Coordinates of C-alpha atoms and ligand atoms in Angstrom, one line a residue:
M524 CA -61.5 -8.2 100.5
T525 CA -63.2 -11.3 98.7
A526 CA -60.6 -14.0 98.1
L527 CA -62.4 -16.8 96.8
L528 CA -61.5 -18.9 93.8
L529 CA -64.3 -21.0 93.9
G530 CA -67.7 -20.0 95.4
A531 CA -68.4 -23.2 97.0
A532 CA -71.1 -24.1 99.7
G533 CA -70.5 -25.3 103.1
A534 CA -67.8 -24.6 105.7
Q535 CA -64.6 -22.9 104.5
T536 CA -61.9 -23.7 106.8
V537 CA -58.3 -23.5 105.9
D538 CA -55.2 -24.8 108.0
L539 CA -52.3 -22.8 107.5
R540 CA -49.0 -23.6 108.9
I541 CA -46.3 -20.8 109.3
L542 CA -42.9 -21.9 110.0
E543 CA -39.9 -20.0 111.4
T544 CA -36.1 -19.9 111.8
T545 CA -34.3 -17.3 113.6
D546 CA -30.9 -16.4 114.6
L547 CA -29.1 -18.7 112.5
H548 CA -25.9 -16.7 112.6
T549 CA -24.2 -18.2 109.6
N550 CA -24.7 -21.6 110.9
A551 CA -25.8 -23.3 107.5
L552 CA -23.9 -26.4 108.7
G553 CA -23.6 -28.3 112.0
Y554 CA -20.0 -27.4 112.4
D555 CA -18.1 -25.8 115.1
Y556 CA -15.5 -23.8 113.5
Y557 CA -13.7 -22.8 116.5
Q558 CA -13.3 -26.6 117.6
D559 CA -12.9 -27.5 113.9
K560 CA -15.3 -30.3 114.2
P561 CA -18.9 -31.4 113.3
T562 CA -21.8 -31.0 115.7
G563 CA -25.3 -31.9 115.6
E564 CA -26.5 -29.4 118.1
F565 CA -27.1 -26.5 115.8
G566 CA -27.1 -25.9 111.9
L567 CA -29.8 -25.5 109.4
E568 CA -29.0 -28.5 107.6
Y569 CA -30.7 -30.0 110.4
T570 CA -33.8 -27.7 110.8
A571 CA -33.9 -28.1 107.0
T572 CA -35.2 -31.6 107.5
L573 CA -37.6 -30.6 110.1
I574 CA -39.0 -28.1 107.6
K575 CA -39.4 -30.7 105.1
Q576 CA -41.5 -33.0 107.5
A577 CA -43.5 -29.8 108.7
R578 CA -44.5 -29.2 105.1
E579 CA -45.2 -32.8 104.4
E580 CA -47.9 -32.8 107.2
K581 CA -49.9 -29.9 106.2
R582 CA -50.8 -28.7 102.7
N583 CA -50.7 -25.0 103.2
T584 CA -47.3 -23.5 104.6
L585 CA -45.3 -20.4 104.7
L586 CA -41.8 -20.1 105.8
Y587 CA -39.8 -17.0 107.2
D588 CA -36.4 -16.2 108.5
N589 CA -36.2 -13.9 111.7
G590 CA -32.7 -12.3 110.7
D591 CA -29.4 -12.3 112.6
L592 CA -28.5 -14.8 109.4
I593 CA -25.3 -13.1 108.0
Q594 CA -23.2 -12.8 111.0
G595 CA -22.0 -15.0 113.9
N596 CA -19.2 -17.5 113.0
P597 CA -16.1 -17.7 110.9
L598 CA -18.2 -18.3 107.9
G599 CA -19.8 -14.9 108.0
D600 CA -16.6 -13.2 108.5
F601 CA -14.9 -15.3 105.5
V602 CA -17.5 -14.1 103.0
A603 CA -17.7 -10.6 104.3
R604 CA -14.3 -9.7 105.1
V605 CA -11.7 -12.5 104.1
Q606 CA -12.8 -13.3 100.7
P607 CA -15.8 -10.8 100.2
L608 CA -18.9 -11.6 98.0
K609 CA -18.6 -9.9 94.6
A610 CA -21.2 -7.8 93.4
G611 CA -24.4 -9.8 92.7
Q612 CA -23.1 -12.9 94.4
M613 CA -25.3 -14.9 96.5
H614 CA -24.6 -15.2 100.2
P615 CA -23.9 -18.8 101.1
L616 CA -26.8 -18.7 103.9
H617 CA -29.1 -17.6 101.1
A618 CA -27.9 -20.3 98.6
A619 CA -28.9 -22.9 101.3
M620 CA -32.1 -20.9 102.0
R621 CA -33.2 -20.9 98.3
V622 CA -33.3 -24.8 98.5
L623 CA -35.8 -24.4 101.2
K624 CA -38.1 -21.6 99.5
Y625 CA -38.5 -19.1 101.9
D626 CA -41.4 -16.7 101.6
A627 CA -39.6 -13.5 103.2
G628 CA -37.0 -12.6 105.6
N629 CA -36.6 -10.0 108.2
L630 CA -33.6 -8.2 109.3
G631 CA -31.6 -8.7 112.8
N632 CA -29.3 -6.4 114.4
H633 CA -26.3 -8.3 113.4
E634 CA -27.2 -7.7 109.8
F635 CA -25.7 -4.4 110.0
N636 CA -22.3 -5.5 111.3
Y637 CA -20.6 -5.4 108.2
G638 CA -22.0 -2.3 107.0
L639 CA -24.7 -1.0 104.9
P640 CA -23.3 -1.4 101.5
F641 CA -22.3 -5.1 102.2
L642 CA -26.1 -5.7 103.8
Q643 CA -27.6 -3.8 100.6
G644 CA -25.5 -6.3 98.2
V645 CA -26.6 -9.4 100.3
I646 CA -30.3 -8.3 100.2
A647 CA -30.2 -7.5 96.4
A648 CA -28.9 -11.2 95.7
A649 CA -31.0 -12.7 98.0
P650 CA -33.7 -15.5 96.8
M651 CA -36.4 -14.0 98.9
P652 CA -37.7 -10.8 99.8
Y653 CA -36.8 -8.7 102.8
V654 CA -39.0 -6.7 105.2
S655 CA -38.2 -4.1 107.9
A656 CA -40.6 -1.6 109.1
N657 CA -39.0 0.4 111.8
A658 CA -35.6 1.4 110.1
Y659 CA -35.7 4.8 108.1
K660 CA -33.2 6.8 106.1
D661 CA -31.7 9.7 108.1
D662 CA -33.5 12.7 106.8
G663 CA -30.3 14.8 107.6
N664 CA -31.3 15.9 110.9
G665 CA -31.2 12.8 112.6
K666 CA -34.9 12.2 112.2
P667 CA -36.6 9.4 110.3
G668 CA -37.1 10.0 106.6
E669 CA -38.4 7.3 104.2
N670 CA -38.2 3.7 105.0
A671 CA -34.7 2.5 104.4
F672 CA -36.1 -1.1 103.6
T673 CA -39.4 -2.6 102.3
P674 CA -41.6 -2.0 105.7
Y675 CA -44.1 -5.0 104.7
L676 CA -45.4 -7.1 101.9
I677 CA -48.6 -8.4 101.0
E678 CA -48.5 -11.6 99.1
R679 CA -51.0 -13.7 97.3
K680 CA -51.0 -17.2 98.6
I681 CA -53.1 -20.2 97.0
V682 CA -54.4 -22.3 99.8
Y683 CA -56.7 -25.1 100.0
D684 CA -59.4 -25.8 102.5
T685 CA -60.0 -29.0 104.4
E686 CA -62.1 -30.2 101.5
G687 CA -59.4 -29.5 98.9
R688 CA -61.0 -26.3 97.5
P689 CA -58.6 -23.8 96.5
Y690 CA -58.7 -20.1 97.6
V691 CA -56.3 -17.1 97.4
I692 CA -55.4 -15.4 100.5
N693 CA -53.7 -12.2 101.0
V694 CA -50.8 -12.7 103.6
G695 CA -49.3 -9.7 105.0
V696 CA -45.9 -9.8 106.4
I697 CA -44.0 -7.2 108.5
G698 CA -40.6 -6.9 109.9
F699 CA -39.1 -5.4 112.9
L700 CA -35.4 -5.0 114.4
P701 CA -34.2 -3.8 117.9
P702 CA -34.0 0.2 117.9
Q703 CA -30.7 0.0 119.5
I704 CA -29.0 -1.1 116.2
V705 CA -28.0 2.7 115.9
N706 CA -26.1 2.5 119.0
W707 CA -24.5 -1.1 118.6
D708 CA -23.5 -0.1 114.9
K709 CA -23.0 3.5 115.3
S710 CA -20.1 3.6 113.2
N711 CA -21.8 2.0 110.3
L712 CA -25.2 3.6 110.7
D713 CA -24.6 7.1 111.9
G714 CA -26.2 9.7 109.8
K715 CA -27.4 7.0 107.6
I716 CA -30.1 5.1 109.6
V717 CA -32.6 6.3 112.1
T718 CA -34.8 3.6 114.0
T719 CA -38.2 4.1 115.9
D720 CA -40.0 2.1 118.4
I721 CA -41.1 -1.2 117.2
V722 CA -44.7 -1.1 118.4
E723 CA -45.1 2.4 117.2
A724 CA -44.2 1.2 113.7
A725 CA -46.6 -1.6 114.0
R726 CA -49.4 0.8 115.0
K727 CA -48.6 2.9 111.8
F728 CA -48.2 0.2 109.1
V729 CA -50.6 -2.6 110.1
P730 CA -53.6 -0.5 109.2
Q731 CA -52.3 0.2 106.1
M732 CA -51.9 -3.4 105.4
K733 CA -55.4 -4.2 106.4
A734 CA -56.5 -1.3 104.2
Q735 CA -54.6 -3.0 101.4
G736 CA -56.5 -6.0 101.7
A737 CA -54.3 -8.3 104.0
D738 CA -56.4 -11.2 105.2
I739 CA -53.9 -11.9 107.9
V740 CA -50.9 -10.2 109.1
V741 CA -47.8 -11.9 110.5
A742 CA -45.3 -9.6 112.5
V743 CA -41.8 -11.0 112.2
A744 CA -40.0 -9.2 115.0
H745 CA -36.2 -9.6 115.7
S746 CA -37.2 -8.8 119.2
G747 CA -37.5 -11.1 122.4
I748 CA -40.3 -11.4 124.9
S749 CA -40.4 -9.1 128.1
A750 CA -43.1 -8.6 130.9
D751 CA -43.3 -5.2 130.4
Y752 CA -43.4 -2.3 127.7
Q753 CA -41.6 0.8 127.5
P754 CA -41.5 2.8 123.9
G755 CA -37.9 2.1 122.5
Q756 CA -37.7 -1.2 124.3
E757 CA -35.7 -4.1 122.8
N758 CA -37.8 -7.1 123.3
V759 CA -41.4 -6.3 122.5
A760 CA -42.9 -9.4 121.1
A761 CA -45.5 -9.7 123.8
E762 CA -46.4 -6.1 123.4
L763 CA -47.0 -6.9 119.5
T764 CA -49.8 -9.4 120.3
R765 CA -51.9 -6.5 121.6
V766 CA -51.5 -4.4 118.6
P767 CA -55.1 -4.6 116.4
G768 CA -54.7 -6.5 113.2
I769 CA -51.6 -8.7 114.0
D770 CA -52.5 -12.3 114.0
V771 CA -49.0 -14.1 114.5
V772 CA -45.8 -12.9 116.1
L773 CA -42.6 -14.7 115.2
S774 CA -40.0 -13.6 117.9
G775 CA -36.2 -13.9 118.1
H776 CA -33.0 -12.1 119.2
S777 CA -33.0 -13.7 122.8
H778 CA -31.8 -16.9 121.6
Q779 CA -34.5 -18.6 123.8
E780 CA -37.5 -21.0 123.3
F781 CA -41.1 -19.8 123.2
P782 CA -43.1 -21.6 124.2
G783 CA -40.8 -22.6 127.0
P784 CA -40.5 -22.4 130.7
V785 CA -38.2 -19.2 130.5
Y786 CA -41.2 -17.4 129.8
K787 CA -43.7 -18.9 132.2
S788 CA -44.1 -15.7 134.1
I789 CA -45.0 -13.6 131.2
P790 CA -48.4 -12.0 131.6
G791 CA -51.0 -13.5 129.3
A792 CA -48.7 -16.3 128.2
D793 CA -50.2 -19.8 127.6
L794 CA -47.3 -22.1 127.1
T795 CA -49.3 -25.2 126.3
K796 CA -51.0 -23.5 123.5
G797 CA -48.1 -21.3 122.5
T798 CA -49.9 -17.9 122.7
I799 CA -49.7 -14.7 124.5
N800 CA -52.7 -12.4 125.0
G801 CA -54.4 -15.3 122.7
K802 CA -52.2 -14.8 119.7
P803 CA -49.6 -17.5 118.6
V804 CA -46.1 -16.5 119.4
V805 CA -43.2 -18.6 118.5
M806 CA -39.3 -18.2 119.2
A807 CA -37.1 -20.7 117.6
G808 CA -34.1 -20.8 119.6
F809 CA -30.9 -20.0 117.7
W810 CA -28.5 -21.2 115.2
G811 CA -31.3 -23.7 113.8
S812 CA -31.7 -25.3 117.3
D813 CA -35.4 -25.5 116.7
L814 CA -38.2 -25.1 114.0
G815 CA -40.9 -22.7 115.0
I816 CA -44.3 -23.8 114.0
V817 CA -47.5 -21.8 114.1
D818 CA -50.7 -23.5 113.2
L819 CA -53.5 -21.3 112.4
K820 CA -57.0 -22.3 111.5
L821 CA -58.9 -19.7 109.2
N822 CA -62.6 -19.6 108.7
Y823 CA -64.3 -17.8 105.9
D824 CA -67.1 -15.4 106.9
R825 CA -69.4 -15.1 104.0
K826 CA -71.3 -12.5 105.1
A827 CA -68.6 -10.1 106.1
Q828 CA -66.6 -11.4 103.4
K829 CA -63.4 -11.9 105.3
W830 CA -61.2 -14.6 106.7
T831 CA -60.9 -14.7 110.5
V832 CA -58.3 -16.7 112.6
A833 CA -60.7 -19.3 114.5
D834 CA -57.6 -20.8 116.4
G835 CA -53.8 -20.5 116.5
T836 CA -51.3 -22.5 118.4
A837 CA -47.5 -22.4 118.4
S838 CA -44.8 -25.1 119.2
L839 CA -41.2 -25.8 118.7
R840 CA -39.3 -28.9 117.4
P841 CA -35.7 -29.3 118.3
I842 CA -33.0 -30.9 116.3
W843 CA -31.1 -32.2 119.3
D844 CA -32.0 -34.3 122.2
K845 CA -30.2 -32.4 125.0
T846 CA -30.6 -35.2 127.5
A847 CA -29.4 -38.1 125.4
K848 CA -27.0 -35.9 123.7
K849 CA -27.6 -37.0 120.1
S850 CA -29.4 -35.6 116.8
L851 CA -33.2 -36.2 116.7
I852 CA -32.9 -36.2 112.8
T853 CA -30.5 -36.4 109.8
P854 CA -29.1 -33.3 107.9
D855 CA -30.5 -32.4 104.6
P856 CA -27.6 -33.1 102.3
R857 CA -28.9 -30.3 99.9
I858 CA -27.7 -27.7 102.6
A859 CA -24.0 -28.9 102.6
A860 CA -23.9 -28.8 98.9
A861 CA -25.4 -25.4 98.7
V862 CA -22.6 -24.2 101.0
K863 CA -19.7 -26.1 100.1
K864 CA -17.4 -23.5 98.6
A865 CA -17.8 -21.1 101.3
H866 CA -17.4 -23.9 104.1
E867 CA -14.1 -25.0 102.5
G868 CA -12.8 -21.4 102.3
T869 CA -13.8 -20.9 105.9
L870 CA -12.1 -24.3 107.1
A871 CA -8.7 -22.9 105.5
Y872 CA -9.3 -19.6 107.2
V873 CA -9.9 -20.8 110.6
R874 CA -6.9 -23.4 110.4
G875 CA -4.5 -20.7 108.8
K876 CA -2.3 -18.3 110.7
V877 CA -3.9 -15.1 111.6
A878 CA -1.2 -13.9 113.9
D879 CA 2.3 -14.7 115.0
L880 CA 2.3 -16.0 118.7
T881 CA 5.4 -15.2 120.6
A882 CA 5.0 -17.4 123.6
P883 CA 3.0 -20.7 124.4
I884 CA -0.4 -20.3 125.7
T885 CA -1.1 -22.7 128.5
S886 CA -3.4 -22.9 131.4
Y887 CA -1.8 -25.5 133.8
W888 CA -0.9 -23.1 136.5
A889 CA -3.9 -20.7 135.9
L890 CA -5.4 -21.3 139.2
V891 CA -2.2 -20.3 141.4
Q892 CA -0.5 -17.7 139.3
D893 CA -1.2 -15.0 136.6
D894 CA -1.6 -17.1 133.4
P895 CA -1.4 -16.3 129.5
S896 CA -4.7 -18.0 128.8
V897 CA -6.6 -15.6 130.9
Q898 CA -4.3 -12.3 130.1
L899 CA -5.1 -12.8 126.4
V900 CA -8.8 -12.8 127.1
S901 CA -8.6 -9.8 129.2
S902 CA -6.4 -7.9 126.7
A903 CA -9.1 -8.5 123.8
Q904 CA -11.9 -7.6 126.4
T905 CA -10.2 -4.6 127.1
A906 CA -9.4 -3.3 123.6
Y907 CA -13.2 -4.1 122.7
V908 CA -14.6 -2.3 125.5
K909 CA -12.3 0.8 125.2
A910 CA -13.2 1.2 121.6
A911 CA -17.0 0.7 122.4
L912 CA -17.0 3.3 125.0
A913 CA -14.7 5.8 123.0
N914 CA -17.5 8.2 122.1
T915 CA -19.6 7.9 125.4
Q916 CA -19.6 9.7 128.7
Y917 CA -17.4 6.9 130.1
K918 CA -14.5 7.4 127.8
D919 CA -12.1 8.9 130.4
L920 CA -12.7 6.2 133.0
P921 CA -10.1 3.5 133.5
V922 CA -10.9 0.2 131.9
L923 CA -10.1 -3.0 134.0
S924 CA -11.1 -6.4 132.6
A925 CA -12.3 -9.6 134.5
A926 CA -11.5 -13.1 133.1
A927 CA -11.3 -16.6 134.5
P928 CA -9.7 -19.9 133.4
F929 CA -12.2 -21.9 131.8
K930 CA -10.4 -24.8 130.6
A931 CA -8.6 -25.6 133.7
G932 CA -9.0 -29.4 134.5
G933 CA -11.2 -30.1 137.3
R934 CA -14.5 -31.9 136.2
G935 CA -13.6 -31.4 132.5
G936 CA -10.9 -33.9 133.1
A937 CA -6.9 -34.2 133.0
S938 CA -6.9 -33.2 129.3
Y939 CA -9.1 -30.2 129.7
Y940 CA -6.4 -27.5 129.5
T941 CA -5.4 -24.9 127.2
D942 CA -2.0 -25.6 125.4
I943 CA -1.3 -23.7 122.1
P944 CA 2.7 -23.9 121.2
A945 CA 4.3 -20.6 120.3
G946 CA 4.4 -19.8 116.7
T947 CA 1.2 -19.7 114.8
L948 CA -2.1 -18.2 116.3
A949 CA -5.2 -19.5 114.4
I950 CA -9.0 -18.7 114.6
K951 CA -9.7 -22.2 115.7
N952 CA -7.6 -21.4 118.8
V953 CA -10.3 -19.1 120.1
A954 CA -12.0 -22.3 121.3
D955 CA -9.0 -23.0 123.5
L956 CA -9.4 -19.8 125.1
Y957 CA -13.1 -19.2 125.4
V958 CA -15.2 -22.1 125.4
Y959 CA -18.7 -20.4 125.9
P960 CA -20.9 -18.2 123.8
N961 CA -20.9 -15.4 126.3
T962 CA -21.1 -11.8 124.9
V963 CA -19.1 -8.9 126.0
Q964 CA -20.2 -6.5 128.7
A965 CA -19.0 -3.9 131.0
V966 CA -20.0 -2.6 134.1
L967 CA -19.4 0.5 136.3
V968 CA -18.0 -0.1 139.6
T969 CA -16.0 1.7 142.6
G970 CA -12.7 0.7 143.8
A971 CA -14.2 -0.7 147.1
Q972 CA -16.3 -3.0 144.6
V973 CA -13.3 -4.2 142.7
Q974 CA -12.1 -5.4 146.0
E975 CA -15.1 -7.3 146.8
W976 CA -15.2 -8.7 143.3
L977 CA -11.8 -10.1 143.8
E978 CA -12.6 -11.2 147.5
R979 CA -15.5 -13.4 146.0
A980 CA -13.0 -14.9 143.3
A981 CA -10.6 -15.6 146.1
G982 CA -13.1 -18.1 147.6
Q983 CA -11.5 -20.5 145.1
F984 CA -8.8 -21.3 147.6
K985 CA -8.7 -23.3 150.7
Q986 CA -7.6 -21.9 154.0
I987 CA -3.9 -22.8 154.6
D988 CA -2.5 -22.9 158.0
P989 CA 0.9 -21.3 158.0
S990 CA 2.1 -23.5 160.9
K991 CA 1.5 -26.7 159.3
T992 CA 4.6 -28.3 157.4
E993 CA 2.8 -31.2 155.7
P994 CA 1.2 -30.6 152.0
Q995 CA -2.1 -28.8 152.2
A996 CA -4.5 -28.7 149.3
L997 CA -4.6 -25.2 148.1
V998 CA -7.7 -25.2 145.6
D999 CA -11.1 -26.0 146.7
D1000 CA -12.3 -28.4 143.6
S1001 CA -16.0 -27.7 144.5
F1002 CA -15.5 -24.1 143.2
P1003 CA -16.0 -23.7 139.4
T1004 CA -12.9 -22.4 137.8
Y1005 CA -15.0 -20.0 135.6
N1006 CA -15.7 -18.1 138.9
F1007 CA -12.1 -17.6 139.7
D1008 CA -12.2 -13.9 138.0
V1009 CA -8.7 -12.3 137.5
I1010 CA -9.1 -8.7 137.3
D1011 CA -6.5 -7.0 134.9
G1012 CA -5.7 -3.3 135.1
V1013 CA -5.0 -3.5 138.9
T1014 CA -2.4 -5.4 141.0
Y1015 CA -3.0 -7.4 144.0
E1016 CA -2.1 -10.3 146.2
I1017 CA -4.3 -13.1 147.7
D1018 CA -3.4 -14.1 151.2
V1019 CA -4.9 -17.7 151.6
T1020 CA -3.9 -18.0 155.2
Q1021 CA -7.3 -15.8 155.8
P1022 CA -10.7 -17.4 155.6
S1023 CA -12.8 -16.7 152.5
R1024 CA -14.8 -13.6 153.0
Y1025 CA -17.4 -15.0 150.8
G1026 CA -19.3 -18.4 150.9
S1027 CA -19.9 -20.7 148.0
K1028 CA -23.1 -19.0 146.9
G1029 CA -21.6 -15.5 147.3
E1030 CA -23.1 -15.0 150.8
L1031 CA -20.8 -12.9 153.2
V1032 CA -19.6 -15.4 155.8
N1033 CA -16.5 -13.8 157.4
D1034 CA -17.1 -10.0 157.6
Q1035 CA -13.7 -9.5 159.3
A1036 CA -11.8 -11.4 156.7
H1037 CA -9.8 -9.9 153.9
R1038 CA -7.9 -12.2 151.3
I1039 CA -7.1 -9.3 148.8
R1040 CA -3.9 -7.5 149.8
N1041 CA -2.2 -4.4 148.3
L1042 CA -4.8 -3.8 145.6
M1043 CA -3.3 -1.2 143.6
Y1044 CA -4.2 1.0 140.7
Q1045 CA -1.4 2.6 138.7
G1046 CA 1.1 1.8 141.6
K1047 CA -0.9 3.4 144.5
P1048 CA -3.6 2.1 146.8
I1049 CA -7.0 1.9 145.0
D1050 CA -9.3 4.7 145.9
P1051 CA -12.5 2.9 147.2
G1052 CA -14.7 5.7 145.9
A1053 CA -13.0 6.0 142.4
Q1054 CA -15.1 4.6 139.6
F1055 CA -14.0 2.0 137.2
V1056 CA -15.2 0.2 134.1
V1057 CA -14.8 -3.4 134.2
A1058 CA -14.9 -5.5 130.8
T1059 CA -16.6 -8.9 131.7
N1060 CA -19.2 -11.1 130.0
N1061 CA -23.1 -11.2 130.2
Y1062 CA -23.0 -14.1 132.6
R1063 CA -21.0 -12.3 135.2
A1064 CA -22.5 -8.8 134.6
S1065 CA -26.1 -9.8 135.0
G1066 CA -25.4 -11.8 138.3
G1067 CA -23.9 -14.9 137.2
G1068 CA -21.8 -16.6 140.2
S1069 CA -23.4 -14.2 142.6
F1070 CA -20.6 -11.7 142.8
P1071 CA -21.1 -8.9 145.2
G1072 CA -22.3 -5.8 143.4
L1073 CA -23.0 -7.4 140.2
T1074 CA -27.0 -7.5 139.9
G1075 CA -27.2 -6.5 136.3
K1076 CA -28.3 -2.8 137.3
N1077 CA -24.7 -1.3 136.8
I1078 CA -24.3 -2.6 133.3
I1079 CA -23.2 0.4 131.0
L1080 CA -22.3 -1.8 127.7
Q1081 CA -24.1 -4.7 126.5
A1082 CA -22.3 -5.5 123.3
P1083 CA -23.8 -7.4 120.6
D1084 CA -20.7 -9.4 120.0
E1085 CA -19.7 -12.7 121.5
T1086 CA -16.3 -12.5 123.3
R1087 CA -15.2 -15.1 121.1
E1088 CA -15.6 -12.7 118.2
A1089 CA -13.8 -9.9 120.4
L1090 CA -10.8 -12.3 120.6
V1091 CA -11.0 -13.0 116.7
K1092 CA -10.9 -9.3 116.0
Y1093 CA -7.7 -8.9 118.6
F1094 CA -5.9 -11.7 116.9
N1095 CA -6.7 -10.1 113.5
E1096 CA -5.8 -6.6 114.6
Q1097 CA -2.7 -7.5 116.2
K1098 CA 0.2 -9.0 113.8
T1099 CA 2.0 -10.4 116.7
V1100 CA 0.3 -11.6 119.7
N1101 CA 2.4 -11.7 123.1
P1102 CA 0.4 -13.6 125.4
T1103 CA 2.6 -13.5 128.5
A1104 CA 0.9 -12.9 131.5
D1105 CA 2.1 -9.4 133.2
G1106 CA 2.0 -11.0 136.8
N1107 CA -0.5 -8.4 138.0
W1108 CA -1.6 -10.8 141.0
K1109 CA 0.1 -13.2 143.0
L1110 CA -0.5 -15.4 146.0
T1111 CA 1.1 -14.0 149.3
P1112 CA 4.1 -16.1 150.0
I1113 CA 3.8 -18.6 153.1
P1114 CA 7.3 -19.2 154.3
G1115 CA 7.5 -22.9 155.6
A1116 CA 4.1 -24.1 154.1
T1117 CA 4.0 -26.6 151.3
L1118 CA 0.9 -26.5 149.0
L1119 CA -0.6 -29.3 147.0
Y1120 CA -1.8 -28.5 143.7
V1121 CA -3.5 -30.7 141.0
S1122 CA -2.9 -30.2 137.3
S1123 CA -1.8 -31.8 134.2
P1124 CA 1.3 -33.9 133.9
N1125 CA 2.0 -31.6 130.9
A1126 CA 2.4 -28.9 133.6
Q1127 CA 6.0 -29.7 134.1
K1128 CA 6.8 -28.2 130.8
N1129 CA 6.6 -24.7 132.6
L1130 CA 7.1 -25.6 136.3
P1131 CA 6.8 -22.0 138.3
A1132 CA 9.5 -21.4 140.9
G1133 CA 8.8 -23.5 143.9
A1134 CA 7.0 -26.2 142.3
T1135 CA 7.8 -29.7 142.0
L1136 CA 6.1 -32.8 140.7
L1137 CA 4.9 -35.2 143.5
R1138 CA 3.4 -37.9 141.4
T1139 CA 1.1 -38.7 138.6
R1140 CA -2.3 -40.2 139.2
D1141 CA -4.4 -43.2 137.6
D1142 CA -6.9 -40.5 136.8
G1143 CA -4.6 -38.7 134.3
F1144 CA -3.9 -35.7 136.6
A1145 CA -0.4 -35.0 138.6
E1146 CA 0.1 -33.6 142.0
Y1147 CA 2.6 -30.8 142.5
L1148 CA 3.9 -29.4 145.6
I1149 CA 4.9 -25.6 145.8
K1150 CA 6.8 -23.9 148.4
F1151 CA 7.3 -20.3 148.4
Ligands
LIG1000 MN1 -29.0 -13.3 117.7
LIG1001 MG1 -2.5 -10.3 134.2

């Protein structure tokens, strides 16, 4: 289609810059609601400054958001559940985006977490159009009926060539989401939404877009990048570059950066140019960490009367210097102004009481005895996984839970412990219990594998000589506390007079040694051949910490939610939270031995039986002696 406003002579080259934000997860501001303090590491208010700068450099720009916008931090919960938006009321993230004049938005998987009616209300009040091509209404038989959302748009855009002459080009934009949403949000979508493969939908709609006059096609895919492609797959952005007619792929969902070293072995990827198979691709991190930039050079072919993409590159601009740990730019004050009321409401929500807490939660003794800070995480994980598996083939299997002390001194320093007094539990206390943005996952293991999992975790302890009477240090400081998994749902002892079965990298070093004793399920010795589901996190399930039997191959649940959100959900559902540890594991007593344990001076508040303070140290820690 001819798209000239002026029939000028000479070369007609248009520089077009396409900007992407993705996976903002309601982070309008650089504010950590769990820790209740500002940060420069994320937030659209920072990305907004990069958007302003990127626009100042180029005359022709477009701006798209790639979804996972309305869920992910307490602000998202606040406007969806605590003080729900009224009919017609604009979502605060959209109020922020209105300032930035987005051209279109795409739906991510998390857009469905609060149900379809909420999402439809959000889209209806949005300041920009939304596209999503591979979600369909259920035709009544579980088959795709008509499109559930507008699949694509073709927008007339006035652009200026390198000599300042104006043209109109037709920019096609098409959206995609992971087909897995129907599983992840089954309760919200069953009987209502059916999804199809992303690439299949692209092959169906892109030719229609071209036929309807799209000069260029931008695929906005809430989908990551993987080396291979199978129909129905979650991460297919690389395959989209091979669909004829698509000129640019905006990727997301994986919370990674493209171009970036994570993707160095993707076939056809050029990390210098930011292309895959010659097409520009960008994935702009998450929570506003980066602005994605695609720069296209368009030439007008007078003979064929069409625009062609002569060149395309992609790059990222970060908001935060990870090495120097400081902001690279200042925030755009218009964003904070746009979300002021929702932010204030969220602060009141995270600071307010969500449940009664019947006992203090501390982690001072978490490395030597069953501990409330770990117990509570396991209780929340178990509840989450049981609910998630309720309608699956795994519903009758026992659910165990693995969790480790995260805030337990060590390299974090003498104040790096959990210490929540009894009384009130608030959302912001989640930060004390779970510092990492891990997601919930579950694995299928045998009783024998449960034993090996615990043997690996028991490598945290030094070997104790029972014949010595002088104090012996108990904990190996070089062992990260986050690898000291406690498994709830079984009972066991750890005998530290034995050598560790596994070495520091998870390698079997003493194949005759066993520290785990009396491992029982429901009061009986565990059946090595029985199957168990273990609730854990994405790090451990995919092989983090090199635990035996955990290679990513036996994952049966990859939940879309962070473990922190499972904790928030658990708090909200329990009017009263009793975090008292159930004492399901203990160290096997060593009569006559004295163990040396390092913790906070505050650990004196709840000294276990047999423990005494030896001394406080200049580095802020305290040493305790334990006899049992
Ligand atoms: Mn996301
Ligand atoms: Mg326990």
